[in-house]
Amino acid sequence: MPRRILVTSALPYANGPIHIGHLVEYIQTDIWVRFQRLIGNRCVYICADDTHGTAIMIRAKKEGRSEEELIAAMSAEHQRDFADFHVDFDHYGSTNSEANRELCHLFWKALREADLVTEKSIDQLYDPEAETFLADRFVRGTCPVCGRTNQPGDHCQCGATYSPTELIDPKSTLSGATPEVRSAVHLFVTLEKLRSFLTEWIDNGDALQKETANYLKGFFLAEDKELKDWDISRPGPYFGFEIPDSTGNYWYVWFDAPIGYVSSTKEWCEANGESFDDWWRSESTEIHHFIGKDITYFHTLFWPGMLHTAGLQLPTKVHIHGFLNVGGEKMSKSTGTLISAETYRKHSDPDYLRYFYATKLTQRVEDLDLGIDEFVEKVNSDLVGKVVNLASRVGKFAKNTGLAETYPEDGGLFENAAKVGDSIAQAYEVGDYSRAMRLIMELADAANPFVEHAKPWEMKKDPERQDELRDVVTVALNLFRQLAIYLAPVLPTLAEKCNALLGEPITSWEQSKTPLLGTAVAKFQRMMERIQPEDLQKMIEESKEAADAEAAAENRPTFDDSDQPLKDEPIADEITIDDFVKVDFRVARVLTAEHVPEANKLLKLTLGLGGDETRQVFAGIKAAYEPESLVGRLVVMVANLKPRKMRFGLSEGMVCASGPGGEDVFLLSPDEGALPGQRVH
């Protein structure tokens, strides 16, 4: 019977773009989901944006828009990036949805009824510049256990956990300020009361990788240690859901974020006529979470405890992966290796990254390394030189020959590859994509010599060998099709191109067991291009330039300038440089200034342009300036404006000023050193 499987990836935070480090997880998950569907299982892939917290609130304020506007824009950007890399969700939601608020209330009610919530007044770090309490992720400092610098506010690379107030030399990541310690009432979940459940769940199941289970039992669930209470509230101001029975306090982002898995499933169920209970309250459904190792703590202690208390289905498996390094080093903006999905897409094919990650991902919690030379070698050698080469070497003949009615003798290549398919499937199932790719490339290595030895390009020249040619084409394209089926979870576009060539969509793993025969073949189109190291180097250089520009912008002085003047007087229609140079702006000195008795707004000015050259100008600045204060001042005037006859006299130009008028008029003046008569360019 087909399995019913619900799959999630960790929710990306709505405060920044997707980068290639994030994509490790989403590509890993998407590959597994596509494989499950290919072998006939019902697999639904759910995700959402993680939208709450201090960082969202601060960024929205800085950008002059609401939090809702910010998270909507980021959701659109995230979903665009995921689609570019063929990450195909069944539903993509938001933790700021009403469905999530409703389910947060359900979880909270269950925790209260189980007497798992307690209140404490605690000391917390407060950013005096940003005027907000700081979540753990927005504090960095020196680990109080091992002395590592630049560590997050709640845990260190050494494995130690602590409170942000225990950090040595803490700094706010929001403003760079040194935080102050302030007291506030917080709500906690008493995890120690869930110890027996958590221990049994870890001991009696296989939801966790062995090294993860051992780590939890040896560190957090050790007999000589008590589980720390989990702080799940933050005082306002805070962008999130207010706790219904604790006015002024909000659920911490790590409380409502994983609930987003459940609420997004609920939204999908409602949109597709499905029963929510079938997916979160049924032992017949498998639930698989894919996460990075940095959030193991939340998904293997807090989250199972929340689900258990709320009476929902526990995870069948938590698939945990390591971090991505580039060139053997941690990704960094300063070196250009923190590459956004958008920047990668400009310079390289997403399929190449999907394949490269697949060659690196195993069952173990290991970091991956992306080296440029290795990346180029794997793409060019494996995909272009082996897989696609198998089709391209016979593709030019295949349209004329089509496929034979019976499968020709191939020395057992197809039959062997069909058998190996079971081992490849097992590797996909357990998340050992690296082994799956090795097995597939071994099949490609075995298949290519068949074409090389047959020399179909020579058969094409001999009219009497056309049947032989058709047989070689039939074998080569069927072996290629097997590879395309096995690679379909990783390279969905290659599967589509195989369909375009052979006229049969790849819809089932079982198609690899039976050759395709007696059908026409379409005209061959190039399937994949080689990649050059320079392409990836340009990508790194562009990322570094963007990071440098971002750093410069962050270090630039900020001013709280209103946008009201622009709203009052929008920028005029675009002009050309030729239009601009027609206007002759000149520096002029005010020689005389006097009231115009008959006018309420005007002053009469005599402007000197140097030597004996003067202009008489009537300016509407009477409410803003006393005449005697202007004498001797340098101003900017339009010197070639056609004179205008007024009842007070002739106005021979215009002085330049800003402001809406009346008392709010401000003359433009050049810096010291400018001379009357100089043109303003």
XYZ file of C-alpha atoms in Angstrom:
681
model
C 0.000 0.000 0.000
C 1.256 3.511 -0.758
C 2.511 5.393 2.300
C 0.915 8.703 3.328
C 3.736 11.124 4.129
C 3.768 14.741 5.319
C 7.097 16.494 4.774
C 8.341 19.857 6.052
C 11.487 21.943 5.771
C 12.453 24.470 8.432
C 10.624 27.742 7.855
C 12.883 30.415 6.310
C 12.975 33.638 8.308
C 11.313 36.559 6.549
C 14.124 38.979 7.316
C 16.431 38.216 4.419
C 16.915 36.524 1.048
C 17.453 32.822 0.398
C 21.127 31.935 -0.120
C 22.886 28.770 -1.278
C 23.422 27.649 2.324
C 19.666 27.653 2.909
C 19.154 25.764 -0.339
C 20.987 22.696 0.971
C 17.945 21.890 3.071
C 15.193 22.734 0.594
C 16.897 20.878 -2.248
C 17.554 17.905 0.048
C 13.887 17.831 1.037
C 12.565 18.329 -2.480
C 14.687 15.427 -3.766
C 13.256 13.130 -1.091
C 9.686 14.247 -1.812
C 10.091 13.749 -5.575
C 11.544 10.289 -4.966
C 8.614 9.277 -2.736
C 6.143 10.388 -5.382
C 8.089 8.574 -8.095
C 7.858 5.260 -6.221
C 4.113 5.710 -5.775
C 3.728 7.132 -2.268
C 1.414 10.009 -1.420
C 3.746 12.753 -0.244
C 2.708 16.326 0.627
C 5.386 19.006 1.045
C 4.506 21.895 3.387
C 6.440 25.062 4.200
C 5.873 28.682 5.251
C 7.705 31.884 6.076
C 8.720 32.402 9.712
C 7.511 35.979 10.141
C 7.519 37.080 13.773
C 10.082 38.617 16.080
C 12.062 41.711 16.897
C 14.145 41.726 13.709
C 11.049 41.981 11.502
C 9.703 44.812 13.629
C 12.989 46.746 13.537
C 13.531 46.270 9.802
C 9.972 47.298 8.934
C 10.355 50.458 10.994
C 13.689 51.252 9.373
C 12.223 50.807 5.882
C 9.130 52.868 6.655
C 6.569 50.141 6.014
C 4.380 47.870 8.066
C 5.488 44.418 9.188
C 2.708 42.939 7.046
C 4.014 44.715 3.939
C 7.549 43.533 4.654
C 6.670 39.861 5.176
C 4.419 39.817 2.104
C 7.278 41.108 -0.053
C 9.739 38.611 1.435
C 7.310 35.720 0.945
C 7.017 36.548 -2.753
C 10.817 36.759 -3.037
C 11.358 33.480 -1.198
C 8.802 31.602 -3.271
C 10.352 32.975 -6.485
C 13.793 31.738 -5.424
C 12.500 28.304 -4.444
C 10.675 27.960 -7.766
C 13.880 28.880 -9.639
C 15.587 25.899 -7.990
C 12.629 23.564 -8.678
C 11.672 23.281 -5.002
C 8.003 22.371 -5.352
C 5.793 22.926 -2.296
C 2.202 21.759 -2.092
C 1.476 24.720 0.166
C 3.527 27.714 1.292
C 2.025 29.624 4.196
C 2.946 32.188 6.838
C 3.240 32.059 10.603
C 1.355 35.371 10.700
C -1.839 33.697 9.456
C -5.103 33.362 11.330
C -4.745 29.586 11.043
C -1.467 29.801 12.940
C -2.940 32.093 15.597
C -5.794 29.616 16.096
C -3.442 26.659 16.500
C -1.146 28.596 18.839
C -4.198 28.992 21.091
C -4.852 25.235 20.867
C -1.278 24.360 21.857
C -1.293 26.958 24.618
C -4.542 25.675 26.098
C -3.098 22.144 26.147
C 0.099 23.316 27.882
C -1.906 25.236 30.489
C -4.202 22.294 31.169
C -1.198 20.014 31.584
C 0.208 22.453 34.179
C 3.366 22.922 32.131
C 3.427 26.752 32.196
C 5.057 28.832 34.904
C 5.867 32.538 35.290
C 9.145 34.118 36.377
C 10.622 37.580 36.497
C 13.904 37.341 34.643
C 16.768 39.559 33.662
C 16.894 40.067 29.922
C 19.104 42.022 27.592
C 17.575 45.250 26.294
C 18.856 47.300 23.355
C 18.680 50.967 24.424
C 19.153 52.211 20.852
C 16.587 49.920 19.196
C 14.378 50.294 22.295
C 13.467 46.626 22.480
C 14.235 43.477 24.440
C 16.542 41.202 22.488
C 15.707 37.669 21.423
C 18.597 35.211 21.757
C 19.405 35.348 18.052
C 19.976 39.125 18.192
C 22.768 38.958 20.737
C 26.286 37.779 20.042
C 29.266 37.600 22.334
C 31.882 35.337 23.864
C 30.825 31.889 25.072
C 31.064 31.707 28.874
C 32.096 28.038 28.668
C 34.770 27.741 25.966
C 35.616 31.371 25.190
C 34.664 31.278 21.492
C 33.869 34.768 20.241
C 30.901 35.931 18.137
C 28.505 33.232 19.399
C 24.674 33.469 19.487
C 22.796 34.378 22.630
C 21.609 30.881 23.568
C 24.154 28.290 22.393
C 27.735 27.880 21.220
C 29.479 25.748 18.611
C 31.049 23.832 21.496
C 27.577 22.508 22.408
C 27.073 24.651 25.507
C 23.730 26.337 26.132
C 23.273 29.417 28.291
C 21.141 32.516 28.697
C 22.069 35.708 26.797
C 22.889 37.463 30.081
C 25.687 34.926 30.616
C 27.480 35.952 27.413
C 30.770 37.789 27.857
C 30.903 41.191 26.132
C 27.457 40.898 24.491
C 26.501 43.102 21.530
C 23.135 43.688 19.901
C 23.059 42.584 16.268
C 20.275 45.112 15.653
C 22.219 48.254 16.495
C 25.668 47.170 17.669
C 24.932 48.670 21.084
C 25.960 47.060 24.338
C 22.699 45.735 25.799
C 21.437 46.629 29.268
C 20.038 44.081 31.706
C 16.380 44.742 32.544
C 13.779 42.670 34.390
C 10.490 41.482 32.878
C 7.936 38.749 33.538
C 8.298 35.756 31.192
C 6.301 32.561 30.730
C 8.082 29.204 30.685
C 7.321 25.603 29.747
C 8.660 23.252 32.413
C 10.382 20.720 30.172
C 11.552 18.615 33.110
C 7.956 17.405 33.490
C 8.253 15.960 29.962
C 11.555 14.159 30.624
C 10.113 10.629 30.812
C 8.140 11.116 27.603
C 11.136 12.563 25.725
C 13.475 9.826 26.952
C 11.058 7.105 25.881
C 10.450 8.748 22.494
C 14.174 8.893 21.788
C 14.975 5.417 23.175
C 12.117 3.477 21.628
C 11.977 4.960 18.148
C 14.195 5.719 15.190
C 13.059 9.287 14.556
C 16.587 10.607 15.063
C 19.951 9.816 13.566
C 22.041 7.768 15.998
C 24.562 10.517 16.706
C 21.754 12.984 17.427
C 19.982 10.618 19.816
C 23.237 9.941 21.674
C 23.958 13.663 21.888
C 20.542 14.435 23.388
C 20.728 11.584 25.906
C 24.282 12.391 26.932
C 23.882 16.135 27.164
C 20.314 17.328 27.802
C 18.699 14.148 29.165
C 21.605 12.937 31.262
C 20.476 11.645 34.667
C 22.551 14.216 36.565
C 21.044 17.154 34.681
C 17.677 18.833 34.905
C 16.075 20.093 31.723
C 15.940 23.869 31.732
C 12.575 25.565 31.584
C 11.857 26.858 28.081
C 11.219 30.606 27.858
C 8.342 30.989 25.384
C 7.293 34.627 25.826
C 8.638 38.081 25.055
C 7.398 41.397 26.422
C 6.234 44.094 24.032
C 7.026 45.825 21.810
C 7.162 42.655 19.712
C 5.758 41.625 16.346
C 3.824 38.428 16.949
C 0.723 37.014 18.611
C -0.186 38.363 22.039
C -0.693 35.627 24.641
C -4.425 35.561 25.476
C -4.052 35.178 29.244
C -0.931 37.334 29.663
C -1.565 40.870 28.414
C 1.521 42.627 27.087
C 3.404 39.366 26.467
C 3.831 37.687 23.093
C 4.668 34.141 22.092
C 8.341 33.845 21.293
C 9.019 33.148 17.622
C 10.247 29.621 18.421
C 6.860 28.816 19.934
C 4.738 29.736 16.911
C 7.235 28.911 14.138
C 6.996 25.073 14.305
C 3.245 25.378 14.808
C 3.427 26.825 11.294
C 3.968 23.270 10.044
C 0.578 22.334 11.431
C -1.304 25.494 10.454
C 0.037 25.399 6.884
C -1.102 21.778 6.638
C -4.529 22.875 7.894
C -4.700 25.544 5.181
C -3.739 22.947 2.553
C -6.396 20.554 3.876
C -9.086 23.222 3.695
C -8.063 24.183 0.160
C -8.052 20.567 -1.053
C -10.977 18.998 0.788
C -8.716 16.901 3.034
C -9.255 15.888 6.645
C -6.814 17.602 9.006
C -7.048 14.654 11.411
C -5.832 12.311 8.665
C -2.565 14.232 8.559
C -1.838 15.263 12.166
C -3.913 12.869 14.262
C -3.402 9.577 12.438
C -0.765 6.938 13.033
C -1.153 6.007 9.367
C 0.575 9.250 8.380
C 4.347 9.621 8.492
C 5.664 13.075 9.424
C 9.179 13.919 8.253
C 10.983 17.129 9.273
C 14.116 18.257 7.422
C 16.247 20.707 9.425
C 19.777 22.021 9.896
C 21.859 20.899 12.863
C 21.717 24.377 14.438
C 18.023 23.948 15.323
C 18.201 20.342 16.551
C 17.424 21.442 20.124
C 14.059 22.950 19.181
C 12.904 20.093 16.951
C 13.957 17.186 19.167
C 12.980 18.432 22.636
C 10.562 21.373 22.553
C 8.596 20.399 19.465
C 7.921 16.714 20.347
C 6.904 17.869 23.824
C 4.447 20.392 22.354
C 2.970 17.845 19.944
C 2.619 15.211 22.656
C 0.867 17.649 24.990
C -1.498 18.838 22.241
C -2.377 15.273 21.224
C -0.936 15.509 17.723
C 1.149 13.058 15.756
C 4.855 12.909 16.602
C 7.583 13.114 13.936
C 8.357 9.818 12.257
C 11.794 11.104 11.317
C 13.805 14.278 11.871
C 16.352 14.443 9.043
C 19.256 16.646 10.174
C 21.947 17.993 7.862
C 25.157 19.946 8.372
C 26.226 23.395 7.216
C 27.551 24.464 3.820
C 31.136 25.682 3.537
C 32.591 27.188 0.382
C 36.187 26.459 -0.509
C 36.749 24.837 2.881
C 35.673 27.910 4.831
C 32.499 29.150 6.467
C 30.351 31.200 4.105
C 31.062 34.899 4.455
C 29.746 38.104 2.946
C 33.202 39.664 3.046
C 34.683 36.926 0.828
C 31.660 36.794 -1.491
C 30.863 33.183 -0.601
C 27.499 33.966 1.024
C 25.830 33.768 -2.381
C 22.149 34.556 -2.723
C 19.894 32.271 -4.743
C 19.204 35.177 -7.090
C 22.910 35.818 -7.728
C 23.620 32.111 -8.320
C 20.758 31.958 -10.819
C 22.334 34.724 -12.918
C 25.542 32.758 -13.408
C 24.691 29.072 -13.325
C 21.959 26.472 -13.780
C 20.044 25.475 -10.604
C 20.190 21.830 -11.745
C 23.961 21.899 -11.309
C 23.629 22.936 -7.668
C 20.942 20.302 -7.069
C 23.234 17.601 -8.448
C 26.305 18.821 -6.570
C 24.441 18.838 -3.243
C 23.103 15.353 -3.988
C 26.664 14.076 -4.419
C 27.516 15.434 -0.953
C 24.467 14.572 1.179
C 24.627 11.404 3.287
C 22.701 9.912 6.207
C 25.105 11.525 8.646
C 25.063 15.024 10.133
C 28.057 16.282 8.157
C 29.024 19.676 6.787
C 29.218 20.013 3.001
C 31.949 21.825 1.121
C 31.467 23.511 -2.233
C 34.785 23.898 -4.030
C 34.737 25.579 -7.434
C 37.025 23.041 -9.130
C 35.113 20.073 -7.754
C 31.779 21.671 -8.673
C 32.888 22.226 -12.267
C 34.355 18.723 -12.515
C 31.210 16.999 -11.248
C 28.922 18.916 -13.589
C 31.080 18.639 -16.687
C 32.292 15.084 -16.149
C 29.220 13.421 -14.655
C 26.239 15.222 -16.144
C 27.567 16.501 -19.465
C 30.322 13.959 -20.142
C 28.484 10.814 -19.026
C 24.707 11.150 -18.699
C 23.804 13.625 -21.438
C 26.635 12.363 -23.643
C 24.907 8.980 -23.849
C 21.899 10.581 -25.536
C 23.722 13.223 -27.561
C 26.010 10.697 -29.316
C 23.046 8.921 -30.897
C 20.494 11.721 -30.786
C 21.357 13.086 -34.221
C 20.497 9.699 -35.783
C 17.498 8.804 -33.620
C 14.854 10.917 -35.371
C 15.396 8.916 -38.566
C 15.656 5.480 -36.967
C 13.151 5.623 -34.095
C 13.270 2.830 -31.526
C 13.336 -0.863 -32.409
C 10.243 -3.023 -31.842
C 12.209 -5.497 -29.700
C 15.025 -4.720 -27.328
C 18.430 -5.573 -28.867
C 21.226 -7.491 -27.213
C 23.268 -5.136 -25.011
C 25.418 -7.497 -22.972
C 23.089 -7.255 -19.961
C 23.451 -3.479 -19.471
C 19.726 -2.674 -19.199
C 18.929 -5.690 -17.019
C 21.795 -4.910 -14.644
C 20.776 -1.254 -14.380
C 17.196 -2.295 -13.583
C 18.491 -4.443 -10.709
C 20.745 -1.683 -9.386
C 17.645 0.518 -9.290
C 16.605 -1.175 -6.039
C 19.864 -0.144 -4.349
C 19.535 3.387 -5.698
C 15.988 3.582 -4.334
C 17.152 2.385 -0.918
C 19.865 5.064 -0.870
C 17.299 7.765 -1.683
C 14.948 6.447 0.992
C 17.475 6.747 3.808
C 18.802 10.101 2.589
C 22.137 8.777 1.332
C 22.006 10.717 -1.922
C 25.781 10.573 -2.263
C 25.636 6.777 -2.601
C 22.696 7.021 -5.016
C 24.689 9.374 -7.288
C 27.725 7.068 -7.206
C 25.610 4.077 -8.229
C 23.994 6.061 -11.049
C 27.363 7.280 -12.369
C 28.685 3.705 -12.285
C 25.814 2.774 -14.606
C 26.687 5.715 -16.865
C 30.307 4.584 -16.907
C 29.192 1.118 -18.015
C 26.787 2.393 -20.684
C 29.002 4.863 -22.542
C 31.555 2.314 -23.836
C 28.692 0.496 -25.589
C 28.174 3.502 -27.873
C 31.888 4.144 -28.195
C 32.556 0.582 -29.388
C 29.509 0.448 -31.678
C 30.509 3.668 -33.539
C 26.996 4.646 -34.754
C 28.467 7.572 -36.705
C 30.120 5.010 -39.007
C 26.932 2.917 -39.306
C 25.104 6.047 -40.489
C 27.295 6.141 -43.592
C 26.485 2.542 -44.640
C 22.917 2.041 -46.028
C 23.097 -1.674 -45.237
C 23.755 -1.092 -41.523
C 20.668 0.980 -40.726
C 19.063 -1.808 -38.698
C 22.230 -2.028 -36.614
C 22.142 1.731 -36.193
C 18.533 1.585 -34.952
C 19.524 -1.119 -32.454
C 22.409 0.976 -31.085
C 20.117 4.014 -30.838
C 17.512 1.899 -29.013
C 20.011 0.611 -26.456
C 21.707 3.977 -25.892
C 18.456 5.929 -25.434
C 16.949 3.308 -23.140
C 20.064 3.314 -20.974
C 19.907 7.128 -20.956
C 16.225 6.953 -20.013
C 17.067 4.688 -17.069
C 19.608 7.252 -15.849
C 17.081 10.071 -16.322
C 14.523 8.137 -14.219
C 17.045 7.525 -11.454
C 18.097 11.180 -11.551
C 14.556 12.565 -11.841
C 14.285 13.453 -8.115
C 17.494 15.479 -8.445
C 17.178 16.780 -12.022
C 13.489 17.292 -12.861
C 14.351 19.355 -15.950
C 16.434 16.491 -17.360
C 13.388 14.241 -16.904
C 11.325 16.759 -18.885
C 13.915 16.838 -21.671
C 13.923 13.036 -21.770
C 10.147 13.176 -22.205
C 10.501 15.736 -25.020
C 12.953 13.428 -26.801
C 11.214 10.083 -26.289
C 7.584 11.147 -25.932
C 6.844 9.436 -22.609
C 6.761 11.390 -19.308
C 8.745 9.978 -16.375
C 6.042 9.291 -13.795
C 7.128 6.086 -12.052
C 10.288 4.434 -10.782
C 9.017 1.193 -12.321
C 9.563 2.652 -15.805
C 13.262 1.881 -15.273
C 12.459 -1.853 -15.356
C 10.975 -1.935 -18.865
C 12.575 -0.584 -22.061
C 10.718 1.827 -24.318
C 10.264 0.257 -27.768
C 8.708 0.841 -31.177
C 8.205 4.586 -30.838
C 9.339 7.648 -32.739
C 12.086 9.915 -31.412
C 11.962 13.697 -31.624
C 14.699 15.870 -33.059
C 17.522 16.007 -30.550
C 17.990 19.278 -28.663
C 21.032 20.107 -26.513
C 20.236 19.160 -22.932
C 23.032 20.647 -20.865
C 25.960 23.046 -21.267
C 29.390 22.807 -19.741
C 30.178 25.205 -16.929
C 33.414 27.163 -16.619
C 35.252 28.119 -13.389
C 35.093 31.754 -14.503
C 31.288 31.646 -14.298
C 31.424 30.754 -10.625
C 34.210 33.234 -9.926
C 32.051 36.016 -11.381
C 29.268 34.901 -9.055
C 31.578 35.230 -6.039
C 32.862 38.622 -7.189
C 29.320 39.928 -7.639
C 28.370 38.664 -4.171
C 31.393 40.395 -2.652
C 30.582 43.663 -4.410
C 26.999 43.467 -3.153
C 28.221 42.768 0.391
C 30.658 45.696 0.236
C 27.869 47.985 -0.948
C 25.592 46.725 1.833
C 28.294 47.281 4.450
C 28.904 50.790 3.144
C 25.190 51.529 3.338
C 25.019 50.206 6.914
C 27.958 52.414 7.943
C 26.532 55.487 6.245
C 25.154 58.105 8.695
C 21.374 57.922 8.919
C 19.042 60.898 9.154
C 15.391 60.848 10.062
C 14.301 62.743 6.938
C 10.586 62.740 6.174
C 9.265 61.817 2.742
C 6.508 64.431 3.037
C 8.213 67.039 0.789
C 8.393 64.486 -2.034
C 4.738 63.619 -1.502
C 3.785 67.299 -1.575
C 5.773 67.951 -4.761
C 6.529 64.751 -6.698
C 9.577 64.629 -8.951
C 8.862 66.118 -12.386
C 8.902 64.217 -15.659
C 12.268 62.976 -16.852
C 14.357 65.328 -19.023
C 17.518 64.879 -21.090
C 20.898 66.483 -20.518
C 20.139 68.691 -23.511
C 17.064 70.023 -21.697
C 19.088 70.678 -18.554
C 21.928 72.638 -20.173
C 19.445 75.141 -21.609
C 18.973 76.496 -18.078
C 21.899 78.783 -17.112
C 22.332 78.706 -13.341
C 24.794 81.326 -12.040
C 26.266 82.323 -8.714
C 25.191 85.902 -7.914
C 25.747 88.314 -5.030
C 22.867 90.277 -3.540
C 23.931 93.924 -3.977
C 20.694 95.515 -2.762
C 17.445 94.235 -1.268
C 14.308 96.226 -0.497
C 10.602 95.851 0.185
C 8.090 96.338 -2.629
C 5.343 98.423 -0.956
C 2.631 97.344 -3.399
C 3.404 93.583 -3.006
C 2.689 91.325 -0.013
C 5.205 88.577 -0.899
C 7.970 90.167 -2.986
C 11.386 91.613 -2.314
C 13.228 93.576 -4.990
C 16.809 92.315 -5.391
C 19.748 93.618 -7.381
C 22.020 90.698 -8.152
C 25.643 91.122 -9.224
C 27.210 88.591 -11.617
C 30.704 90.070 -11.420
C 32.072 93.319 -12.818
C 29.299 95.632 -13.964
C 26.882 92.815 -14.895
C 23.710 93.001 -12.768
C 20.134 91.694 -12.829
C 16.991 92.981 -11.183
C 14.879 90.192 -9.744
C 11.587 90.159 -7.836
C 11.533 87.186 -5.444
C 8.624 85.876 -3.344
C 10.649 85.600 -0.128
C 9.355 88.572 1.849
C 7.840 86.454 4.675
C 11.094 84.539 5.178
C 13.848 87.181 4.966
C 14.506 90.779 6.085
C 16.055 92.759 3.184
C 19.124 93.908 5.154
C 20.034 90.275 6.027
C 20.448 89.426 2.346
C 22.864 92.125 1.245
C 26.263 90.625 0.408
C 24.986 87.027 0.373
C 25.761 84.654 -2.491
C 22.735 83.002 -4.099
C 22.013 80.832 -7.137
C 19.950 82.398 -9.906
C 18.564 81.437 -13.327
C 20.392 83.992 -15.473
C 18.934 83.261 -18.910
C 15.248 83.383 -17.978
C 13.305 85.604 -20.348
C 12.637 88.963 -18.574
C 9.118 89.371 -17.285
C 7.361 92.758 -17.182
C 5.626 93.226 -13.824
C 3.674 96.252 -12.568
C 6.517 96.898 -10.116
C 9.212 96.763 -12.804
C 11.147 94.270 -14.977
C 12.220 90.925 -13.404
C 15.342 89.651 -15.176
C 15.757 86.205 -13.655
C 14.894 83.986 -10.686
C 16.634 83.080 -7.444
C 16.610 79.396 -6.461
C 15.003 78.354 -3.172
C 13.304 75.336 -1.582
C 10.293 75.005 0.679
C 6.512 75.192 0.346
C 6.352 79.011 0.593
C 5.485 81.701 3.101
C 7.901 81.669 6.019
C 9.165 78.236 4.927
C 11.409 79.406 2.072
C 15.127 78.607 2.037
C 17.520 80.255 -0.442
C 20.174 78.058 -2.007
C 23.722 79.258 -1.408
C 27.043 77.921 -2.735
C 29.866 76.955 -0.389
C 32.541 79.481 0.521
C 34.928 80.140 -2.337
C 32.311 80.364 -5.105
C 32.481 83.576 -7.159
C 29.708 85.680 -8.702
C 29.246 84.814 -12.349
C 30.340 81.164 -12.036
C 27.988 78.749 -13.787
C 26.358 75.961 -11.806
C 26.821 72.665 -13.674
